[in-house]
Amino acid sequence: MKRSFKYLTIAAMAISIVACKKKDETTVVEDNSSAVVDNQTTPIGVDDHAGHEHATQEDAMLEEAQKNTLTTVALKEADFSFGKIKKGDVVSHVYEITNTGTKPLIISSVKPGCGCTAPDFTKEPILPGKSGKITLKFDSRDFDGNVAKAADVYANVEKAPIRIGFTAEITN
């Protein structure tokens, strides 16, 4: 059943990647919505791609992320909208992740769905009660219209990876 869900997720991601457009803007809009991810909830999303090599690499990332004692996290927001941006703009958004557990949070990697999105994240352990940052930088030069992009955050939480994403409307 898990494999069926993975393949369905892969198909959905493939469709969204083909249909998505990029947006570039230097203004970051804050969103006060929140999403909580812990060992009691379903992950925000999973970016599975077809192919055995990718599955093996993903399994290795999950294993690395979960080597450390598990903790829980809260995201200030899991999804962000850049709104309208001009084609060719490069925009970024910072996602705040808070360690709500009792063990240090260790983000082992952040994997975007495509090469148009570059990640950066807090590399040092995030102590309980403290927050770290995950930044997604998006280059809109190859996109038109509506775009939806996502990245998977691999960390020492039970339901890894955690999915974060953004949308944009690319205009000329």
PDB file of C-alpha atoms in Angstrom:
ATOM      1  CA  MET A   1       0.000   0.000   0.000  1.00  0.00           C
ATOM      2  CA  LYS A   2       2.910   2.347   0.776  1.00  0.00           C
ATOM      3  CA  ARG A   3       4.345   1.709  -2.689  1.00  0.00           C
ATOM      4  CA  SER A   4       0.985   2.547  -4.287  1.00  0.00           C
ATOM      5  CA  PHE A   5       0.917   5.808  -2.328  1.00  0.00           C
ATOM      6  CA  LYS A   6       4.511   6.545  -3.414  1.00  0.00           C
ATOM      7  CA  TYR A   7       3.683   5.979  -7.081  1.00  0.00           C
ATOM      8  CA  LEU A   8       0.543   8.099  -6.814  1.00  0.00           C
ATOM      9  CA  THR A   9       2.600  10.847  -5.174  1.00  0.00           C
ATOM     10  CA  ILE A  10       5.213  10.548  -7.914  1.00  0.00           C
ATOM     11  CA  ALA A  11       2.571  10.928 -10.594  1.00  0.00           C
ATOM     12  CA  ALA A  12       1.093  13.972  -8.840  1.00  0.00           C
ATOM     13  CA  MET A  13       4.534  15.555  -8.483  1.00  0.00           C
ATOM     14  CA  ALA A  14       5.330  14.908 -12.149  1.00  0.00           C
ATOM     15  CA  ILE A  15       2.116  16.606 -13.182  1.00  0.00           C
ATOM     16  CA  SER A  16       2.741  19.569 -10.865  1.00  0.00           C
ATOM     17  CA  ILE A  17       6.330  19.950 -12.070  1.00  0.00           C
ATOM     18  CA  VAL A  18       5.226  20.006 -15.702  1.00  0.00           C
ATOM     19  CA  ALA A  19       2.341  22.362 -14.967  1.00  0.00           C
ATOM     20  CA  CYS A  20       4.124  24.681 -12.567  1.00  0.00           C
ATOM     21  CA  LYS A  21       5.541  28.038 -13.413  1.00  0.00           C
ATOM     22  CA  LYS A  22       8.178  30.082 -11.628  1.00  0.00           C
ATOM     23  CA  LYS A  23       8.016  33.488  -9.980  1.00  0.00           C
ATOM     24  CA  ASP A  24      10.705  35.930  -8.968  1.00  0.00           C
ATOM     25  CA  GLU A  25      10.308  38.687  -6.452  1.00  0.00           C
ATOM     26  CA  THR A  26      12.447  40.175  -3.765  1.00  0.00           C
ATOM     27  CA  THR A  27       9.631  41.033  -1.395  1.00  0.00           C
ATOM     28  CA  VAL A  28       8.816  38.394   1.175  1.00  0.00           C
ATOM     29  CA  VAL A  29       5.304  38.358   2.562  1.00  0.00           C
ATOM     30  CA  GLU A  30       4.834  36.882   6.014  1.00  0.00           C
ATOM     31  CA  ASP A  31       2.084  34.337   6.520  1.00  0.00           C
ATOM     32  CA  ASN A  32       0.846  33.725  10.053  1.00  0.00           C
ATOM     33  CA  SER A  33      -0.649  30.323   9.336  1.00  0.00           C
ATOM     34  CA  SER A  34       1.003  27.376  10.986  1.00  0.00           C
ATOM     35  CA  ALA A  35       1.547  23.709  10.414  1.00  0.00           C
ATOM     36  CA  VAL A  36       2.643  21.220  13.031  1.00  0.00           C
ATOM     37  CA  VAL A  37       4.557  18.104  12.188  1.00  0.00           C
ATOM     38  CA  ASP A  38       5.330  15.553  14.856  1.00  0.00           C
ATOM     39  CA  ASN A  39       5.235  11.880  15.417  1.00  0.00           C
ATOM     40  CA  GLN A  40       1.428  12.027  15.606  1.00  0.00           C
ATOM     41  CA  THR A  41       0.691  13.667  12.261  1.00  0.00           C
ATOM     42  CA  THR A  42       0.994  12.864   8.611  1.00  0.00           C
ATOM     43  CA  PRO A  43       3.928  14.521   6.830  1.00  0.00           C
ATOM     44  CA  ILE A  44       3.088  17.687   4.949  1.00  0.00           C
ATOM     45  CA  GLY A  45       4.227  16.027   1.753  1.00  0.00           C
ATOM     46  CA  VAL A  46       6.569  13.558   0.184  1.00  0.00           C
ATOM     47  CA  ASP A  47       8.470  14.071  -3.042  1.00  0.00           C
ATOM     48  CA  ASP A  48       8.935  10.598  -4.479  1.00  0.00           C
ATOM     49  CA  HIS A  49      10.341  10.118  -7.941  1.00  0.00           C
ATOM     50  CA  ALA A  50      10.284   6.982 -10.016  1.00  0.00           C
ATOM     51  CA  GLY A  51      13.446   4.976 -10.286  1.00  0.00           C
ATOM     52  CA  HIS A  52      15.334   2.638  -8.008  1.00  0.00           C
ATOM     53  CA  GLU A  53      18.437   4.845  -7.722  1.00  0.00           C
ATOM     54  CA  HIS A  54      16.410   7.765  -6.375  1.00  0.00           C
ATOM     55  CA  ALA A  55      14.549   5.469  -3.957  1.00  0.00           C
ATOM     56  CA  THR A  56      17.861   4.166  -2.610  1.00  0.00           C
ATOM     57  CA  GLN A  57      19.186   7.709  -2.206  1.00  0.00           C
ATOM     58  CA  GLU A  58      15.969   8.766  -0.464  1.00  0.00           C
ATOM     59  CA  ASP A  59      16.164   5.756   1.860  1.00  0.00           C
ATOM     60  CA  ALA A  60      19.732   6.749   2.768  1.00  0.00           C
ATOM     61  CA  MET A  61      18.655  10.342   3.508  1.00  0.00           C
ATOM     62  CA  LEU A  62      15.785   9.112   5.686  1.00  0.00           C
ATOM     63  CA  GLU A  63      18.108   6.769   7.550  1.00  0.00           C
ATOM     64  CA  GLU A  64      20.623   9.576   8.133  1.00  0.00           C
ATOM     65  CA  ALA A  65      17.901  11.965   9.301  1.00  0.00           C
ATOM     66  CA  GLN A  66      16.514   9.432  11.745  1.00  0.00           C
ATOM     67  CA  LYS A  67      19.851   8.203  13.183  1.00  0.00           C
ATOM     68  CA  ASN A  68      19.534  10.821  15.893  1.00  0.00           C
ATOM     69  CA  THR A  69      16.957  10.657  18.647  1.00  0.00           C
ATOM     70  CA  LEU A  70      13.621  11.773  17.259  1.00  0.00           C
ATOM     71  CA  THR A  71      12.007  15.083  18.157  1.00  0.00           C
ATOM     72  CA  THR A  72       8.976  17.092  17.043  1.00  0.00           C
ATOM     73  CA  VAL A  73       8.735  20.331  15.085  1.00  0.00           C
ATOM     74  CA  ALA A  74       6.335  23.122  14.208  1.00  0.00           C
ATOM     75  CA  LEU A  75       6.488  25.170  11.023  1.00  0.00           C
ATOM     76  CA  LYS A  76       5.286  28.756  11.047  1.00  0.00           C
ATOM     77  CA  GLU A  77       4.024  27.935   7.551  1.00  0.00           C
ATOM     78  CA  ALA A  78       4.432  24.994   5.217  1.00  0.00           C
ATOM     79  CA  ASP A  79       3.245  26.763   2.057  1.00  0.00           C
ATOM     80  CA  PHE A  80       3.972  30.273   0.818  1.00  0.00           C
ATOM     81  CA  SER A  81       2.651  32.336  -2.084  1.00  0.00           C
ATOM     82  CA  PHE A  82       4.900  34.850  -3.797  1.00  0.00           C
ATOM     83  CA  GLY A  83       1.865  36.171  -5.673  1.00  0.00           C
ATOM     84  CA  LYS A  84       2.684  37.782  -9.026  1.00  0.00           C
ATOM     85  CA  ILE A  85       6.315  38.088 -10.043  1.00  0.00           C
ATOM     86  CA  LYS A  86       8.025  39.014 -13.293  1.00  0.00           C
ATOM     87  CA  LYS A  87       9.616  36.349 -15.444  1.00  0.00           C
ATOM     88  CA  GLY A  88      13.339  36.262 -14.713  1.00  0.00           C
ATOM     89  CA  ASP A  89      13.037  37.420 -11.113  1.00  0.00           C
ATOM     90  CA  VAL A  90      14.848  35.454  -8.436  1.00  0.00           C
ATOM     91  CA  VAL A  91      12.891  35.358  -5.187  1.00  0.00           C
ATOM     92  CA  SER A  92      13.364  33.640  -1.872  1.00  0.00           C
ATOM     93  CA  HIS A  93      11.361  32.846   1.206  1.00  0.00           C
ATOM     94  CA  VAL A  94      12.477  31.849   4.697  1.00  0.00           C
ATOM     95  CA  TYR A  95      10.478  29.128   6.459  1.00  0.00           C
ATOM     96  CA  GLU A  96      10.806  29.121  10.254  1.00  0.00           C
ATOM     97  CA  ILE A  97      11.022  25.699  11.894  1.00  0.00           C
ATOM     98  CA  THR A  98      10.768  25.375  15.684  1.00  0.00           C
ATOM     99  CA  ASN A  99      11.908  22.399  17.723  1.00  0.00           C
ATOM    100  CA  THR A 100       8.892  21.561  19.898  1.00  0.00           C
ATOM    101  CA  GLY A 101      10.404  18.340  21.226  1.00  0.00           C
ATOM    102  CA  THR A 102      12.878  17.509  23.969  1.00  0.00           C
ATOM    103  CA  LYS A 103      15.844  16.451  21.806  1.00  0.00           C
ATOM    104  CA  PRO A 104      17.985  18.587  19.453  1.00  0.00           C
ATOM    105  CA  LEU A 105      16.544  18.938  15.940  1.00  0.00           C
ATOM    106  CA  ILE A 106      19.019  18.091  13.204  1.00  0.00           C
ATOM    107  CA  ILE A 107      18.163  18.962   9.614  1.00  0.00           C
ATOM    108  CA  SER A 108      20.299  16.636   7.510  1.00  0.00           C
ATOM    109  CA  SER A 109      19.234  17.912   4.077  1.00  0.00           C
ATOM    110  CA  VAL A 110      16.675  19.869   2.076  1.00  0.00           C
ATOM    111  CA  LYS A 111      15.919  18.500  -1.391  1.00  0.00           C
ATOM    112  CA  PRO A 112      13.959  20.700  -3.832  1.00  0.00           C
ATOM    113  CA  GLY A 113      11.843  19.122  -6.553  1.00  0.00           C
ATOM    114  CA  CYS A 114      13.826  20.751  -9.373  1.00  0.00           C
ATOM    115  CA  GLY A 115      16.961  22.711 -10.183  1.00  0.00           C
ATOM    116  CA  CYS A 116      15.112  26.047 -10.305  1.00  0.00           C
ATOM    117  CA  THR A 117      14.911  26.062  -6.498  1.00  0.00           C
ATOM    118  CA  ALA A 118      18.023  26.367  -4.326  1.00  0.00           C
ATOM    119  CA  PRO A 119      17.804  25.505  -0.615  1.00  0.00           C
ATOM    120  CA  ASP A 120      19.721  26.734   2.409  1.00  0.00           C
ATOM    121  CA  PHE A 121      19.054  25.725   6.010  1.00  0.00           C
ATOM    122  CA  THR A 122      20.302  25.860   9.588  1.00  0.00           C
ATOM    123  CA  LYS A 123      23.148  23.347   9.725  1.00  0.00           C
ATOM    124  CA  GLU A 124      23.781  23.239  13.473  1.00  0.00           C
ATOM    125  CA  PRO A 125      21.461  21.352  15.851  1.00  0.00           C
ATOM    126  CA  ILE A 126      18.389  23.345  16.894  1.00  0.00           C
ATOM    127  CA  LEU A 127      17.854  23.012  20.638  1.00  0.00           C
ATOM    128  CA  PRO A 128      14.411  22.333  22.144  1.00  0.00           C
ATOM    129  CA  GLY A 129      12.303  25.496  22.115  1.00  0.00           C
ATOM    130  CA  LYS A 130      14.587  27.219  19.591  1.00  0.00           C
ATOM    131  CA  SER A 131      13.988  27.942  15.898  1.00  0.00           C
ATOM    132  CA  GLY A 132      15.967  27.470  12.728  1.00  0.00           C
ATOM    133  CA  LYS A 133      15.502  28.580   9.146  1.00  0.00           C
ATOM    134  CA  ILE A 134      15.014  26.945   5.790  1.00  0.00           C
ATOM    135  CA  THR A 135      15.347  29.226   2.776  1.00  0.00           C
ATOM    136  CA  LEU A 136      14.099  28.367  -0.700  1.00  0.00           C
ATOM    137  CA  LYS A 137      15.405  30.575  -3.523  1.00  0.00           C
ATOM    138  CA  PHE A 138      13.487  30.378  -6.787  1.00  0.00           C
ATOM    139  CA  ASP A 139      14.668  31.420 -10.276  1.00  0.00           C
ATOM    140  CA  SER A 140      11.666  32.179 -12.505  1.00  0.00           C
ATOM    141  CA  ARG A 141      13.457  32.685 -15.822  1.00  0.00           C
ATOM    142  CA  ASP A 142      12.252  29.415 -17.384  1.00  0.00           C
ATOM    143  CA  PHE A 143       8.615  29.649 -16.289  1.00  0.00           C
ATOM    144  CA  ASP A 144       5.350  31.315 -17.319  1.00  0.00           C
ATOM    145  CA  GLY A 145       1.987  31.409 -15.590  1.00  0.00           C
ATOM    146  CA  ASN A 146       1.184  29.581 -12.354  1.00  0.00           C
ATOM    147  CA  VAL A 147       3.947  27.612 -10.665  1.00  0.00           C
ATOM    148  CA  ALA A 148       3.961  25.326  -7.630  1.00  0.00           C
ATOM    149  CA  LYS A 149       7.265  24.032  -6.237  1.00  0.00           C
ATOM    150  CA  ALA A 150       8.157  21.959  -3.199  1.00  0.00           C
ATOM    151  CA  ALA A 151      11.132  20.738  -1.215  1.00  0.00           C
ATOM    152  CA  ASP A 152      11.530  17.874   1.220  1.00  0.00           C
ATOM    153  CA  VAL A 153      13.155  18.538   4.581  1.00  0.00           C
ATOM    154  CA  TYR A 154      14.979  15.536   6.024  1.00  0.00           C
ATOM    155  CA  ALA A 155      15.328  15.769   9.789  1.00  0.00           C
ATOM    156  CA  ASN A 156      15.235  13.585  12.890  1.00  0.00           C
ATOM    157  CA  VAL A 157      11.435  13.442  13.090  1.00  0.00           C
ATOM    158  CA  GLU A 158       9.309  10.318  12.781  1.00  0.00           C
ATOM    159  CA  LYS A 159       7.378  11.447   9.706  1.00  0.00           C
ATOM    160  CA  ALA A 160      10.302  12.591   7.554  1.00  0.00           C
ATOM    161  CA  PRO A 161      10.521  14.095   5.053  1.00  0.00           C
ATOM    162  CA  ILE A 162       8.585  17.240   5.844  1.00  0.00           C
ATOM    163  CA  ARG A 163       7.226  18.951   2.706  1.00  0.00           C
ATOM    164  CA  ILE A 164       7.418  22.725   2.297  1.00  0.00           C
ATOM    165  CA  GLY A 165       6.419  24.584  -0.833  1.00  0.00           C
ATOM    166  CA  PHE A 166       5.506  27.763  -2.603  1.00  0.00           C
ATOM    167  CA  THR A 167       3.429  29.060  -5.465  1.00  0.00           C
ATOM    168  CA  ALA A 168       3.849  31.996  -7.808  1.00  0.00           C
ATOM    169  CA  GLU A 169       2.239  33.555 -10.847  1.00  0.00           C
ATOM    170  CA  ILE A 170       4.883  34.434 -13.432  1.00  0.00           C
ATOM    171  CA  THR A 171       4.090  37.386 -15.658  1.00  0.00           C
ATOM    172  CA  ASN A 172       6.023  38.928 -18.535  1.00  0.00           C
TER     173      ASN A 172
END
